[in-house]
Coordinates of C-alpha atoms and ligand atoms in Angstrom, one line a residue:
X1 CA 9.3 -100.6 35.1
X2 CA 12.6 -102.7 35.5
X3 CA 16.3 -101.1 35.1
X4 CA 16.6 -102.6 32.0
X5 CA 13.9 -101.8 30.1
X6 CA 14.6 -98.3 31.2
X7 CA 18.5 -99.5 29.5
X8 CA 17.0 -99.9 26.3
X9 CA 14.6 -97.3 25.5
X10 CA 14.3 -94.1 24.0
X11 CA 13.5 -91.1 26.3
X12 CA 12.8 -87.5 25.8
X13 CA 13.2 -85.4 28.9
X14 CA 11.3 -82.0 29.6
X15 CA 11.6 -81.3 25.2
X16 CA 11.0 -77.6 24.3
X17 CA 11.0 -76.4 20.7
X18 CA 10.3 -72.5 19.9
X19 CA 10.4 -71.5 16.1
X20 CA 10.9 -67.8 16.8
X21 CA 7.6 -66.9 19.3
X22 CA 6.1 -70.2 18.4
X23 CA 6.6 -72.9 21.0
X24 CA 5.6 -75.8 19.0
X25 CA 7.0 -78.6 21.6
X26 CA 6.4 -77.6 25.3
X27 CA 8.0 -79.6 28.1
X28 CA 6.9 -83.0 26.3
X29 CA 8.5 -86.0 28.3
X30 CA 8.2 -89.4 26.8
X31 CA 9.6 -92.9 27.1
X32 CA 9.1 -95.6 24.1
X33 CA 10.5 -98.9 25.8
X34 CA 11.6 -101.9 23.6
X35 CA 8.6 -103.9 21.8
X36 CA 6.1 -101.2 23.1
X37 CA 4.0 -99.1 20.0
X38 CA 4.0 -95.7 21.2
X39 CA 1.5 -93.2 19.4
X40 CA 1.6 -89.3 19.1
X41 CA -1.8 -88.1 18.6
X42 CA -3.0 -84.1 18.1
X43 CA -4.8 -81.7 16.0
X44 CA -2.8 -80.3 12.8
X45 CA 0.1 -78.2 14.2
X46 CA 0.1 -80.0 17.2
X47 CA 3.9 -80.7 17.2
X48 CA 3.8 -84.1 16.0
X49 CA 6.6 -83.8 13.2
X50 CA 8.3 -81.5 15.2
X51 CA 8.6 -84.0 18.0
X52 CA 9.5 -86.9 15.2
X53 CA 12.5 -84.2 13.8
X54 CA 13.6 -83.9 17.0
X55 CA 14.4 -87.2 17.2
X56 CA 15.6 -88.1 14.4
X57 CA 18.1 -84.9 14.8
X58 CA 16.6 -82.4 12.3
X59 CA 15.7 -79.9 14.7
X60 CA 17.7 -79.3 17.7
X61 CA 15.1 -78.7 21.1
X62 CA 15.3 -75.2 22.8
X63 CA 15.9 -77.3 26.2
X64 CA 15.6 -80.4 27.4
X65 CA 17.1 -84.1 26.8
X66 CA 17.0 -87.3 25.1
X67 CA 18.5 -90.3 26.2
X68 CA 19.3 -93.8 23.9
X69 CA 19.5 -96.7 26.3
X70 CA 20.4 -94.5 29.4
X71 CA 22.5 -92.5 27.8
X72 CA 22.5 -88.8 27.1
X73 CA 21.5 -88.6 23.6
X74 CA 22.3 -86.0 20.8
X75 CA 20.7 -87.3 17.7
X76 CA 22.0 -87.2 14.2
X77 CA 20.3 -87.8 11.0
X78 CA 23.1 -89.7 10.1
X79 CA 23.7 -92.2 12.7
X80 CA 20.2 -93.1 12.9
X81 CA 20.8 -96.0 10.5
X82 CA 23.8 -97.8 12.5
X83 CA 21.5 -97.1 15.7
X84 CA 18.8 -99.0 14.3
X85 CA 16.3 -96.5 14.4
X86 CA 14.5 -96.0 10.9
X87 CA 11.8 -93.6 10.1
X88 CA 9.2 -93.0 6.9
X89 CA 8.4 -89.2 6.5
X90 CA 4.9 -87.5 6.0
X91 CA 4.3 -87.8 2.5
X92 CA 6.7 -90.1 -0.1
X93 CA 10.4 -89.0 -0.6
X94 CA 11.4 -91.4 -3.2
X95 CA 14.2 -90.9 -5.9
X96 CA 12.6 -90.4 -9.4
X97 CA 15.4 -91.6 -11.0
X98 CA 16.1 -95.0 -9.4
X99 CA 13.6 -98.4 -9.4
X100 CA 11.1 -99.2 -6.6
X101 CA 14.1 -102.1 -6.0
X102 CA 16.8 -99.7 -5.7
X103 CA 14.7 -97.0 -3.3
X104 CA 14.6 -100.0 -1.3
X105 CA 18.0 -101.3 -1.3
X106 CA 19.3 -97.6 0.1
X107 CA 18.1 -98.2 3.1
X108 CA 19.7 -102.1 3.1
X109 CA 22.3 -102.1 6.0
X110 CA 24.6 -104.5 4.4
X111 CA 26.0 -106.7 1.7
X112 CA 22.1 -109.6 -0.1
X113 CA 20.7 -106.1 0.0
X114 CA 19.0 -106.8 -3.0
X115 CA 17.5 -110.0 -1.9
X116 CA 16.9 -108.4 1.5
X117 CA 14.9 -104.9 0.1
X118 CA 12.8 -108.0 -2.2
X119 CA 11.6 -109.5 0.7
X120 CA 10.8 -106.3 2.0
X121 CA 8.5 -105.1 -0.8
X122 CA 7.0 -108.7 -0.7
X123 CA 6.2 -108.5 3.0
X124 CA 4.4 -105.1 2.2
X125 CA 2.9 -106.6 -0.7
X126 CA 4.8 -104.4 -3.4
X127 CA 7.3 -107.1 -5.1
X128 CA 5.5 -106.7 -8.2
X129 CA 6.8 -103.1 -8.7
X130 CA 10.4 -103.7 -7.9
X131 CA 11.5 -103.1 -11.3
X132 CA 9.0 -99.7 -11.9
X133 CA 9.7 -96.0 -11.6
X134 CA 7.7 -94.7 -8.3
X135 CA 6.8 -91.7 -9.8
X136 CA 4.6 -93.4 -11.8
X137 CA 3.0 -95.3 -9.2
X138 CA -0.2 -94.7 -6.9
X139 CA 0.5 -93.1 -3.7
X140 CA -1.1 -96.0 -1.7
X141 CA 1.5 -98.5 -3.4
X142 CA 4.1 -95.7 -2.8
X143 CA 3.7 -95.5 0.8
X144 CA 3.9 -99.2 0.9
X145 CA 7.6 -98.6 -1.0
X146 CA 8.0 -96.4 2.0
X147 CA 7.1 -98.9 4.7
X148 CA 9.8 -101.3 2.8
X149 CA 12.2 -99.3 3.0
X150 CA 12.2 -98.5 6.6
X151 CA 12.1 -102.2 7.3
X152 CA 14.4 -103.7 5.1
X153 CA 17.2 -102.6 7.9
X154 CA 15.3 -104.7 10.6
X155 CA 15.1 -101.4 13.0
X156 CA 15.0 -102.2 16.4
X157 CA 12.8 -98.4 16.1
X158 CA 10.5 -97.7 13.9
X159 CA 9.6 -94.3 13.2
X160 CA 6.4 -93.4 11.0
X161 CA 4.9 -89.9 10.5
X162 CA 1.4 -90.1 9.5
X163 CA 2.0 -93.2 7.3
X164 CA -2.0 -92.9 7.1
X165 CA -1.8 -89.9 5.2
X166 CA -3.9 -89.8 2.5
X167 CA -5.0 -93.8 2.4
X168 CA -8.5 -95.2 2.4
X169 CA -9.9 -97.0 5.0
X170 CA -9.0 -101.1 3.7
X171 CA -5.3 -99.4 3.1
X172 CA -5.2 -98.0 6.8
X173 CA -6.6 -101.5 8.6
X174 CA -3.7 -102.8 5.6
X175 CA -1.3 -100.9 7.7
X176 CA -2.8 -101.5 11.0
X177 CA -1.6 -104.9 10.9
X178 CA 1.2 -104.1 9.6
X179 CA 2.6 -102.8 11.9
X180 CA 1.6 -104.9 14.5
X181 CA 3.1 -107.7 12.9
X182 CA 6.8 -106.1 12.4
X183 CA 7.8 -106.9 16.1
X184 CA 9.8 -104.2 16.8
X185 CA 9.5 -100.7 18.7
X186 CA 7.3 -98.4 16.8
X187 CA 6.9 -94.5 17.4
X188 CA 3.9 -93.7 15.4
X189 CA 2.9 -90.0 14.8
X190 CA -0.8 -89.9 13.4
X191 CA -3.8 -88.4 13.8
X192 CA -6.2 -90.9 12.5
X193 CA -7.2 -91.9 16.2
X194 CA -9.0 -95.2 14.7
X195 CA -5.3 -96.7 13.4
X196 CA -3.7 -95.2 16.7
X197 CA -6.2 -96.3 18.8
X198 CA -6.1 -100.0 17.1
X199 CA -2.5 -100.8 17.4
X200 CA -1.2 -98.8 20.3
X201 CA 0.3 -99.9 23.4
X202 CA 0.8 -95.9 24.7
X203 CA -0.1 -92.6 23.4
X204 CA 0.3 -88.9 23.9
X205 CA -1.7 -86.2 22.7
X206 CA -0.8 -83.2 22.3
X207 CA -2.1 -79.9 21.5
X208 CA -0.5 -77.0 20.6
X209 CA 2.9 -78.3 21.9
X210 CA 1.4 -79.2 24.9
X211 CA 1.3 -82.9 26.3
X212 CA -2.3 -83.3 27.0
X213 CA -2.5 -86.7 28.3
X214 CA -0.7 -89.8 28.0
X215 CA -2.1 -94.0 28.7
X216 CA -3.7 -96.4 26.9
X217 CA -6.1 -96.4 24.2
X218 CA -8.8 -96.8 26.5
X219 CA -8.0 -94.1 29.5
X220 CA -6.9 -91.8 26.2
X221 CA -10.1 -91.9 24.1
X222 CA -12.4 -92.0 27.9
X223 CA -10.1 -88.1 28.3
X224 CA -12.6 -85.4 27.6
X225 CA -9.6 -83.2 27.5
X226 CA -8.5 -85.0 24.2
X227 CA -12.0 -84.9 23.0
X228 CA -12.0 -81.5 23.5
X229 CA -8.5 -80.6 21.9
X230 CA -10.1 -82.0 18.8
X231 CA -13.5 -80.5 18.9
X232 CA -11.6 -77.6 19.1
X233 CA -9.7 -77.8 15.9
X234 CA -13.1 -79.1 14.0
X235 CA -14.6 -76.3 15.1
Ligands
LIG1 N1 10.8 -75.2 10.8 C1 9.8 -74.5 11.3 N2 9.8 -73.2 11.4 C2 8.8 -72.5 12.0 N3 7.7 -73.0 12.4 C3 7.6 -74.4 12.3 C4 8.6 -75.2 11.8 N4 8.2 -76.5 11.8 C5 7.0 -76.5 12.4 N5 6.6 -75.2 12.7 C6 5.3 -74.8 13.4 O1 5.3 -75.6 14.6 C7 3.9 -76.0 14.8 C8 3.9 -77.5 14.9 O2 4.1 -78.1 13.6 P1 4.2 -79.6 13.3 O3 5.2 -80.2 14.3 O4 4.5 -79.8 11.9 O5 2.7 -80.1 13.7 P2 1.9 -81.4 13.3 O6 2.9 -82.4 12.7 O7 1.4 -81.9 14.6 O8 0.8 -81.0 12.3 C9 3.1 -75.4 13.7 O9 2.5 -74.2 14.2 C10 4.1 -75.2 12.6 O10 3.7 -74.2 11.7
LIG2 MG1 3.0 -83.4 10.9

């Protein structure tokens, strides 16, 4: 890997997180290098949206490091925006009170935010509920709201946690190209191997905290140790 892809990328470092006697991250290293779609796979509990709140600054890590671009890194939920780095949560977190256009337009950087959070919704094929109330909306077409509004600031990351969740299978191959069409760095947290192993450059599995292996789609899903880790949690 050249210097300067290692410039501009996100790395974690040796990430622990304990809730109390509960390690739910252990010693999870990762890079996400510019253009690249990084997965996180894992059984539920895992440490999937732990590892996501860690980065996005919602839970501070036990020990370890993160680094933005080289750079020791503290995140802040705050400064994610002006970093470029946008994220969707697990579920839909939408305001009841405001439009499907105004959800949007929050998380427009600047001033033809309206114009900009339209042609967001179109892209994810929503424009015709710009005007409606979300809570009156399928969850399908609210996730899509979602999507829009994590774009509509042109991220140079893209963070989604599980943005799967609870979509059928036309919905998830919907998303699937998706996301390889917005052209940016994606982090995607998921565990609906199929979408993962469809659109990922990377991934790492974990399991109880632990990183159980990292590669390709094709070394990952060929890892009887990943097979296992979710035989396990079938079971
Ligand atoms: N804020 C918290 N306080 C205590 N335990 C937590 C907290 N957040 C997550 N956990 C625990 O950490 C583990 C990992 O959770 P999570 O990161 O949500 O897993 P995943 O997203 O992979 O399903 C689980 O055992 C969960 O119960
Ligand atoms: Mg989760």
């Amino acid at each position: 890997m050249s210097t300067d892809s290692q410039l501009k990328e996100l790395a974690l470092h040796d990430i622990s997180v304990r809730f109390g006697g509960l390690t739910a991250l252990d010693n999870v290293s990762l890079r996400v290098a510019p253009g690249r779609i990084v997965g996180v796979i894992g059984p539920n509990g895992a440490g999937k949206t732990t590892l996501f709140n860690v980065i996005c600054g919602f839970v501070q890590p036990t020990s370890g490091s993160l680094t933005l671009d080289g750079r020791p890194w503290r995140p802040r939920p705050h400064h994610l925006s002006r970093l470029g780095i946008a994220r969707t949560l697990q579920g839909v977190g939408q305001f009841a009170g405001m439009t499907v256009l105004e959800n949007v337009m929050v998380g427009a950087r600047h001033r033809h935010a309206e114009s900009e959070a339209l042609a967001a919704l179109e892209r994810c094929g929503v424009d015709r509920y710009a005007s409606a109330y979300p809570g009156a909306l399928p969850y399908a077409i609210r996730k899509r709201i979602e999507l829009a509004r994590a774009l509509v600031a042109k991220p140079r990351i893209l963070m989604l946690d599980e943005p799967a969740g609870g979509l059928d299978a036309d919905e998830i191959a919907w998303l699937g190209a998706l996301i390889k069409a917005t052209g940016t760095t994606v982090l995607l947290v998921e565990h609906h191997m199929d979408l993962v192993m469809s659109v990922c450059d990377e991934i790492l599995v974990l399991d109880f905290g632990k990183p159980i292996a990292l590669g390709s789609p094709e070394e990952i899903s060929a890892d009887p140790k990943v097979t296992e880790a979710y035989l396990g949690a079938a079971a």
